[in-house]
Amino acid sequence: MIRVLLVDDQPLIRSGFRALLDLEDDIEVVAEAGDGEEGLALIKDHLPHVALIDIQMPVMDGIEATRRIAADPTLAGVHVVMLTNYGMDEYVFEALRAGAAGFLVKDIVPEDLLHAVRVAARGDALLAPSITRKLIHRYVAQPPPASSAALEELTSREREAVALAARGLSNDQIADHMVISPMTAKTHINRAMTKLHARDRAQLVVLAYESGLVAPRNG
């Protein structure tokens, strides 16, 4: 059973998401909150697999709540998905850097919401290739210099797998590209995350661009 916690200051949004999620046999909404501070407390109490958190809220915003979740070792199993009204607003990349696994626009269709929750619960990033390109072009097309020293710990195959993940490829697609099994691709990614101290796949993608392992493409 996938345990989900909702954090949004709009009761209508929370009730709508809850109604959709509660219809599924494999998903359970364990609690909901109206601001980041309350949400953080409930997350510590309930330890959900997925926390759907609004970016902009009173008392404590979603980015700060995510940052605190990522910094707490006891919450390592909580995957944060940010909720936004606008999709490409200026907070999205900051949210990913804070530790979010991805983001959703609030007017998402029900099928995509359910898919996103299941994807996040298994630890994958909610970063489709098109979203990745937009984020990179808008926020890190000209990033500040970042150290690539950490990448020296990776093997050549691990670097290749990380670069492909940064392009938005799934483990199965990485496996096809590298001519290896999906399990081996997953192992390369997991080892890279451990070596680079990345909380999840989304942070691995951000690091790949900031370190220069992958360069933003034009177009």
PDB file of C-alpha atoms in Angstrom:
ATOM      1  CA  MET A   1       0.000   0.000   0.000  1.00  0.00           C
ATOM      2  CA  ILE A   2       1.371   3.403  -1.024  1.00  0.00           C
ATOM      3  CA  ARG A   3       0.957   5.899   1.808  1.00  0.00           C
ATOM      4  CA  VAL A   4       0.394   9.490   0.627  1.00  0.00           C
ATOM      5  CA  LEU A   5       0.282  12.738   2.604  1.00  0.00           C
ATOM      6  CA  LEU A   6      -1.189  15.932   1.122  1.00  0.00           C
ATOM      7  CA  VAL A   7       0.112  19.411   2.003  1.00  0.00           C
ATOM      8  CA  ASP A   8      -1.670  22.361   0.357  1.00  0.00           C
ATOM      9  CA  ASP A   9      -3.275  25.518   1.708  1.00  0.00           C
ATOM     10  CA  GLN A  10      -6.275  25.116  -0.622  1.00  0.00           C
ATOM     11  CA  PRO A  11      -8.861  22.727   0.904  1.00  0.00           C
ATOM     12  CA  LEU A  12     -10.490  22.180  -2.488  1.00  0.00           C
ATOM     13  CA  ILE A  13      -7.226  20.963  -3.999  1.00  0.00           C
ATOM     14  CA  ARG A  14      -6.634  18.612  -1.085  1.00  0.00           C
ATOM     15  CA  SER A  15     -10.136  17.182  -1.173  1.00  0.00           C
ATOM     16  CA  GLY A  16     -10.013  16.682  -4.930  1.00  0.00           C
ATOM     17  CA  PHE A  17      -6.685  14.867  -4.813  1.00  0.00           C
ATOM     18  CA  ARG A  18      -7.794  12.808  -1.837  1.00  0.00           C
ATOM     19  CA  ALA A  19     -11.003  11.725  -3.564  1.00  0.00           C
ATOM     20  CA  LEU A  20      -9.023  10.489  -6.572  1.00  0.00           C
ATOM     21  CA  LEU A  21      -6.315   8.752  -4.576  1.00  0.00           C
ATOM     22  CA  ASP A  22      -8.658   7.044  -2.133  1.00  0.00           C
ATOM     23  CA  LEU A  23     -10.430   5.277  -5.002  1.00  0.00           C
ATOM     24  CA  GLU A  24      -7.293   3.243  -5.718  1.00  0.00           C
ATOM     25  CA  ASP A  25      -6.760  -0.105  -4.023  1.00  0.00           C
ATOM     26  CA  ASP A  26      -2.994   0.391  -3.709  1.00  0.00           C
ATOM     27  CA  ILE A  27      -2.986   4.006  -2.452  1.00  0.00           C
ATOM     28  CA  GLU A  28      -3.984   5.405   0.947  1.00  0.00           C
ATOM     29  CA  VAL A  29      -4.058   9.071   1.973  1.00  0.00           C
ATOM     30  CA  VAL A  30      -2.858   9.006   5.579  1.00  0.00           C
ATOM     31  CA  ALA A  31      -3.201  12.718   6.430  1.00  0.00           C
ATOM     32  CA  GLU A  32      -3.408  16.233   5.035  1.00  0.00           C
ATOM     33  CA  ALA A  33      -2.170  19.657   6.112  1.00  0.00           C
ATOM     34  CA  GLY A  34      -2.719  23.282   5.154  1.00  0.00           C
ATOM     35  CA  ASP A  35       0.828  24.623   5.529  1.00  0.00           C
ATOM     36  CA  GLY A  36       4.403  23.403   5.457  1.00  0.00           C
ATOM     37  CA  GLU A  37       4.996  23.451   9.197  1.00  0.00           C
ATOM     38  CA  GLU A  38       1.933  21.337   9.930  1.00  0.00           C
ATOM     39  CA  GLY A  39       2.767  19.114   6.982  1.00  0.00           C
ATOM     40  CA  LEU A  40       6.308  18.503   8.232  1.00  0.00           C
ATOM     41  CA  ALA A  41       5.011  17.465  11.642  1.00  0.00           C
ATOM     42  CA  LEU A  42       2.493  15.070  10.101  1.00  0.00           C
ATOM     43  CA  ILE A  43       5.125  13.609   7.783  1.00  0.00           C
ATOM     44  CA  LYS A  44       7.283  12.805  10.807  1.00  0.00           C
ATOM     45  CA  ASP A  45       4.288  11.139  12.472  1.00  0.00           C
ATOM     46  CA  HIS A  46       3.005   9.135   9.493  1.00  0.00           C
ATOM     47  CA  LEU A  47       6.165   8.503   7.412  1.00  0.00           C
ATOM     48  CA  PRO A  48       4.362   8.412   4.060  1.00  0.00           C
ATOM     49  CA  HIS A  49       5.956   6.985   0.939  1.00  0.00           C
ATOM     50  CA  VAL A  50       4.928  10.096  -1.040  1.00  0.00           C
ATOM     51  CA  ALA A  51       4.290  13.655   0.144  1.00  0.00           C
ATOM     52  CA  LEU A  52       2.462  15.911  -2.316  1.00  0.00           C
ATOM     53  CA  ILE A  53       3.487  19.407  -1.225  1.00  0.00           C
ATOM     54  CA  ASP A  54       2.438  22.782  -2.605  1.00  0.00           C
ATOM     55  CA  ILE A  55       5.354  25.093  -3.371  1.00  0.00           C
ATOM     56  CA  GLN A  56       3.770  28.316  -2.089  1.00  0.00           C
ATOM     57  CA  MET A  57       2.055  28.159   1.310  1.00  0.00           C
ATOM     58  CA  PRO A  58       1.773  30.243   4.477  1.00  0.00           C
ATOM     59  CA  VAL A  59       3.835  29.669   7.656  1.00  0.00           C
ATOM     60  CA  MET A  60       6.410  27.477   5.854  1.00  0.00           C
ATOM     61  CA  ASP A  61       6.586  27.106   2.080  1.00  0.00           C
ATOM     62  CA  GLY A  62       6.997  23.810   0.283  1.00  0.00           C
ATOM     63  CA  ILE A  63      10.645  24.378  -0.602  1.00  0.00           C
ATOM     64  CA  GLU A  64      11.684  24.872   3.022  1.00  0.00           C
ATOM     65  CA  ALA A  65       9.586  21.885   4.094  1.00  0.00           C
ATOM     66  CA  THR A  66      11.270  19.780   1.402  1.00  0.00           C
ATOM     67  CA  ARG A  67      14.705  20.987   2.461  1.00  0.00           C
ATOM     68  CA  ARG A  68      14.014  19.888   6.042  1.00  0.00           C
ATOM     69  CA  ILE A  69      12.682  16.516   4.923  1.00  0.00           C
ATOM     70  CA  ALA A  70      15.801  15.911   2.837  1.00  0.00           C
ATOM     71  CA  ALA A  71      18.039  16.834   5.779  1.00  0.00           C
ATOM     72  CA  ASP A  72      16.345  14.411   8.198  1.00  0.00           C
ATOM     73  CA  PRO A  73      17.746  10.846   7.972  1.00  0.00           C
ATOM     74  CA  THR A  74      14.591   9.451   9.570  1.00  0.00           C
ATOM     75  CA  LEU A  75      12.603  10.712   6.565  1.00  0.00           C
ATOM     76  CA  ALA A  76      14.834   9.142   3.899  1.00  0.00           C
ATOM     77  CA  GLY A  77      11.936   7.008   2.669  1.00  0.00           C
ATOM     78  CA  VAL A  78       9.676  10.018   2.014  1.00  0.00           C
ATOM     79  CA  HIS A  79       9.557  11.062  -1.658  1.00  0.00           C
ATOM     80  CA  VAL A  80       8.446  14.667  -2.119  1.00  0.00           C
ATOM     81  CA  VAL A  81       6.485  15.710  -5.187  1.00  0.00           C
ATOM     82  CA  MET A  82       5.940  19.459  -5.484  1.00  0.00           C
ATOM     83  CA  LEU A  83       2.602  20.900  -6.581  1.00  0.00           C
ATOM     84  CA  THR A  84       2.536  24.086  -8.644  1.00  0.00           C
ATOM     85  CA  ASN A  85      -0.107  26.128 -10.451  1.00  0.00           C
ATOM     86  CA  TYR A  86       2.136  27.152 -13.304  1.00  0.00           C
ATOM     87  CA  GLY A  87       4.479  24.294 -14.180  1.00  0.00           C
ATOM     88  CA  MET A  88       7.540  26.320 -15.130  1.00  0.00           C
ATOM     89  CA  ASP A  89       7.548  28.910 -12.367  1.00  0.00           C
ATOM     90  CA  GLU A  90      10.801  30.150 -10.869  1.00  0.00           C
ATOM     91  CA  TYR A  91      10.548  27.906  -7.818  1.00  0.00           C
ATOM     92  CA  VAL A  92      10.621  24.541  -9.575  1.00  0.00           C
ATOM     93  CA  PHE A  93      14.379  24.168  -9.989  1.00  0.00           C
ATOM     94  CA  GLU A  94      14.934  25.396  -6.434  1.00  0.00           C
ATOM     95  CA  ALA A  95      12.515  22.707  -5.259  1.00  0.00           C
ATOM     96  CA  LEU A  96      14.470  20.018  -7.096  1.00  0.00           C
ATOM     97  CA  ARG A  97      17.708  21.259  -5.566  1.00  0.00           C
ATOM     98  CA  ALA A  98      16.052  21.159  -2.140  1.00  0.00           C
ATOM     99  CA  GLY A  99      15.337  17.454  -2.588  1.00  0.00           C
ATOM    100  CA  ALA A 100      12.029  17.085  -4.424  1.00  0.00           C
ATOM    101  CA  ALA A 101      11.654  14.016  -6.638  1.00  0.00           C
ATOM    102  CA  GLY A 102       9.744  16.031  -9.219  1.00  0.00           C
ATOM    103  CA  PHE A 103       6.706  18.223  -9.620  1.00  0.00           C
ATOM    104  CA  LEU A 104       3.134  18.215 -10.847  1.00  0.00           C
ATOM    105  CA  VAL A 105       0.872  20.952 -12.154  1.00  0.00           C
ATOM    106  CA  LYS A 106      -2.332  21.119 -10.115  1.00  0.00           C
ATOM    107  CA  ASP A 107      -4.610  20.767 -13.135  1.00  0.00           C
ATOM    108  CA  ILE A 108      -3.079  17.385 -13.944  1.00  0.00           C
ATOM    109  CA  VAL A 109      -5.474  14.772 -15.336  1.00  0.00           C
ATOM    110  CA  PRO A 110      -6.417  11.984 -12.875  1.00  0.00           C
ATOM    111  CA  GLU A 111      -4.553   9.235 -14.735  1.00  0.00           C
ATOM    112  CA  ASP A 112      -1.322  11.223 -14.675  1.00  0.00           C
ATOM    113  CA  LEU A 113      -1.688  11.969 -10.963  1.00  0.00           C
ATOM    114  CA  LEU A 114      -2.056   8.289 -10.132  1.00  0.00           C
ATOM    115  CA  HIS A 115       0.891   7.386 -12.351  1.00  0.00           C
ATOM    116  CA  ALA A 116       3.022  10.096 -10.738  1.00  0.00           C
ATOM    117  CA  VAL A 117       2.306   8.859  -7.217  1.00  0.00           C
ATOM    118  CA  ARG A 118       3.276   5.307  -8.158  1.00  0.00           C
ATOM    119  CA  VAL A 119       6.436   6.475  -9.938  1.00  0.00           C
ATOM    120  CA  ALA A 120       7.503   8.586  -6.965  1.00  0.00           C
ATOM    121  CA  ALA A 121       6.754   5.791  -4.495  1.00  0.00           C
ATOM    122  CA  ARG A 122       9.243   3.485  -6.170  1.00  0.00           C
ATOM    123  CA  GLY A 123      11.934   6.162  -6.003  1.00  0.00           C
ATOM    124  CA  ASP A 124      12.022   7.346  -9.610  1.00  0.00           C
ATOM    125  CA  ALA A 125      12.186  11.011 -10.599  1.00  0.00           C
ATOM    126  CA  LEU A 126       9.176  12.712 -12.139  1.00  0.00           C
ATOM    127  CA  LEU A 127      11.268  14.336 -14.839  1.00  0.00           C
ATOM    128  CA  ALA A 128      10.091  13.614 -18.347  1.00  0.00           C
ATOM    129  CA  PRO A 129      12.620  14.549 -21.042  1.00  0.00           C
ATOM    130  CA  SER A 130      10.587  17.577 -22.147  1.00  0.00           C
ATOM    131  CA  ILE A 131      10.373  18.869 -18.569  1.00  0.00           C
ATOM    132  CA  THR A 132      14.078  18.263 -18.022  1.00  0.00           C
ATOM    133  CA  ARG A 133      14.943  20.280 -21.134  1.00  0.00           C
ATOM    134  CA  LYS A 134      12.759  23.207 -20.079  1.00  0.00           C
ATOM    135  CA  LEU A 135      14.205  23.250 -16.584  1.00  0.00           C
ATOM    136  CA  ILE A 136      17.772  23.093 -17.793  1.00  0.00           C
ATOM    137  CA  HIS A 137      17.313  25.730 -20.483  1.00  0.00           C
ATOM    138  CA  ARG A 138      15.596  28.121 -18.115  1.00  0.00           C
ATOM    139  CA  TYR A 139      17.580  27.677 -14.935  1.00  0.00           C
ATOM    140  CA  VAL A 140      20.966  26.132 -15.641  1.00  0.00           C
ATOM    141  CA  ALA A 141      21.749  26.953 -19.264  1.00  0.00           C
ATOM    142  CA  GLN A 142      24.512  29.118 -17.822  1.00  0.00           C
ATOM    143  CA  PRO A 143      25.090  27.622 -14.379  1.00  0.00           C
ATOM    144  CA  PRO A 144      27.642  28.921 -11.906  1.00  0.00           C
ATOM    145  CA  PRO A 145      30.908  26.964 -11.931  1.00  0.00           C
ATOM    146  CA  ALA A 146      30.477  23.698 -10.055  1.00  0.00           C
ATOM    147  CA  SER A 147      33.103  21.251  -8.929  1.00  0.00           C
ATOM    148  CA  SER A 148      33.328  18.042 -10.899  1.00  0.00           C
ATOM    149  CA  ALA A 149      35.693  16.413  -8.402  1.00  0.00           C
ATOM    150  CA  ALA A 150      32.925  14.226  -7.004  1.00  0.00           C
ATOM    151  CA  LEU A 151      32.404  12.684 -10.436  1.00  0.00           C
ATOM    152  CA  GLU A 152      35.919  11.269 -10.318  1.00  0.00           C
ATOM    153  CA  GLU A 153      34.616   8.649  -7.886  1.00  0.00           C
ATOM    154  CA  LEU A 154      32.330   7.248 -10.577  1.00  0.00           C
ATOM    155  CA  THR A 155      33.343   4.533 -12.992  1.00  0.00           C
ATOM    156  CA  SER A 156      33.052   5.315 -16.703  1.00  0.00           C
ATOM    157  CA  ARG A 157      29.912   3.176 -16.930  1.00  0.00           C
ATOM    158  CA  GLU A 158      28.368   4.927 -13.939  1.00  0.00           C
ATOM    159  CA  ARG A 159      29.082   8.313 -15.517  1.00  0.00           C
ATOM    160  CA  GLU A 160      27.499   7.143 -18.743  1.00  0.00           C
ATOM    161  CA  ALA A 161      24.387   5.944 -16.897  1.00  0.00           C
ATOM    162  CA  VAL A 162      24.095   9.234 -14.992  1.00  0.00           C
ATOM    163  CA  ALA A 163      24.434  11.237 -18.198  1.00  0.00           C
ATOM    164  CA  LEU A 164      21.633   9.227 -19.790  1.00  0.00           C
ATOM    165  CA  ALA A 165      19.446   9.639 -16.703  1.00  0.00           C
ATOM    166  CA  ALA A 166      20.036  13.389 -16.949  1.00  0.00           C
ATOM    167  CA  ARG A 167      18.610  13.269 -20.477  1.00  0.00           C
ATOM    168  CA  GLY A 168      15.396  11.864 -19.016  1.00  0.00           C
ATOM    169  CA  LEU A 169      15.902   8.187 -19.891  1.00  0.00           C
ATOM    170  CA  SER A 170      14.356   5.470 -17.732  1.00  0.00           C
ATOM    171  CA  ASN A 171      16.370   2.503 -16.448  1.00  0.00           C
ATOM    172  CA  ASP A 172      15.019   0.335 -19.262  1.00  0.00           C
ATOM    173  CA  GLN A 173      16.044   2.925 -21.860  1.00  0.00           C
ATOM    174  CA  ILE A 174      19.475   3.311 -20.258  1.00  0.00           C
ATOM    175  CA  ALA A 175      19.859  -0.471 -20.400  1.00  0.00           C
ATOM    176  CA  ASP A 176      18.998  -0.522 -24.103  1.00  0.00           C
ATOM    177  CA  HIS A 177      21.422   2.293 -24.864  1.00  0.00           C
ATOM    178  CA  MET A 178      24.297   0.749 -22.902  1.00  0.00           C
ATOM    179  CA  VAL A 179      23.451  -2.827 -23.974  1.00  0.00           C
ATOM    180  CA  ILE A 180      23.129  -4.068 -20.408  1.00  0.00           C
ATOM    181  CA  SER A 181      20.293  -5.467 -18.322  1.00  0.00           C
ATOM    182  CA  PRO A 182      17.808  -3.107 -16.622  1.00  0.00           C
ATOM    183  CA  MET A 183      19.019  -4.421 -13.247  1.00  0.00           C
ATOM    184  CA  THR A 184      22.601  -3.488 -14.105  1.00  0.00           C
ATOM    185  CA  ALA A 185      21.446  -0.035 -15.221  1.00  0.00           C
ATOM    186  CA  LYS A 186      19.624   0.407 -11.920  1.00  0.00           C
ATOM    187  CA  THR A 187      22.754  -0.715 -10.064  1.00  0.00           C
ATOM    188  CA  HIS A 188      24.893   1.870 -11.897  1.00  0.00           C
ATOM    189  CA  ILE A 189      22.406   4.622 -10.991  1.00  0.00           C
ATOM    190  CA  ASN A 190      22.102   3.540  -7.359  1.00  0.00           C
ATOM    191  CA  ARG A 191      25.874   3.349  -6.918  1.00  0.00           C
ATOM    192  CA  ALA A 192      26.268   6.787  -8.458  1.00  0.00           C
ATOM    193  CA  MET A 193      23.641   8.199  -6.099  1.00  0.00           C
ATOM    194  CA  THR A 194      25.487   6.707  -3.125  1.00  0.00           C
ATOM    195  CA  LYS A 195      28.885   8.029  -4.228  1.00  0.00           C
ATOM    196  CA  LEU A 196      27.535  11.506  -4.987  1.00  0.00           C
ATOM    197  CA  HIS A 197      25.327  11.629  -1.880  1.00  0.00           C
ATOM    198  CA  ALA A 198      22.249  12.279  -4.014  1.00  0.00           C
ATOM    199  CA  ARG A 199      18.991  11.763  -2.175  1.00  0.00           C
ATOM    200  CA  ASP A 200      17.191  10.605  -5.285  1.00  0.00           C
ATOM    201  CA  ARG A 201      17.284  10.513  -9.061  1.00  0.00           C
ATOM    202  CA  ALA A 202      16.145  14.136  -9.402  1.00  0.00           C
ATOM    203  CA  GLN A 203      19.124  15.398  -7.422  1.00  0.00           C
ATOM    204  CA  LEU A 204      21.374  13.184  -9.523  1.00  0.00           C
ATOM    205  CA  VAL A 205      20.035  14.915 -12.642  1.00  0.00           C
ATOM    206  CA  VAL A 206      20.655  18.363 -11.172  1.00  0.00           C
ATOM    207  CA  LEU A 207      24.210  17.391 -10.200  1.00  0.00           C
ATOM    208  CA  ALA A 208      24.911  16.027 -13.669  1.00  0.00           C
ATOM    209  CA  TYR A 209      24.160  19.427 -15.210  1.00  0.00           C
ATOM    210  CA  GLU A 210      25.733  21.566 -12.505  1.00  0.00           C
ATOM    211  CA  SER A 211      28.980  19.573 -12.629  1.00  0.00           C
ATOM    212  CA  GLY A 212      29.219  19.774 -16.397  1.00  0.00           C
ATOM    213  CA  LEU A 213      28.835  16.018 -16.967  1.00  0.00           C
ATOM    214  CA  VAL A 214      25.927  16.907 -19.260  1.00  0.00           C
ATOM    215  CA  ALA A 215      25.623  20.194 -21.130  1.00  0.00           C
ATOM    216  CA  PRO A 216      22.260  21.761 -21.982  1.00  0.00           C
ATOM    217  CA  ARG A 217      21.308  21.308 -25.602  1.00  0.00           C
ATOM    218  CA  ASN A 218      20.110  24.155 -27.749  1.00  0.00           C
ATOM    219  CA  GLY A 219      16.647  23.917 -29.277  1.00  0.00           C
TER     220      GLY A 219
END
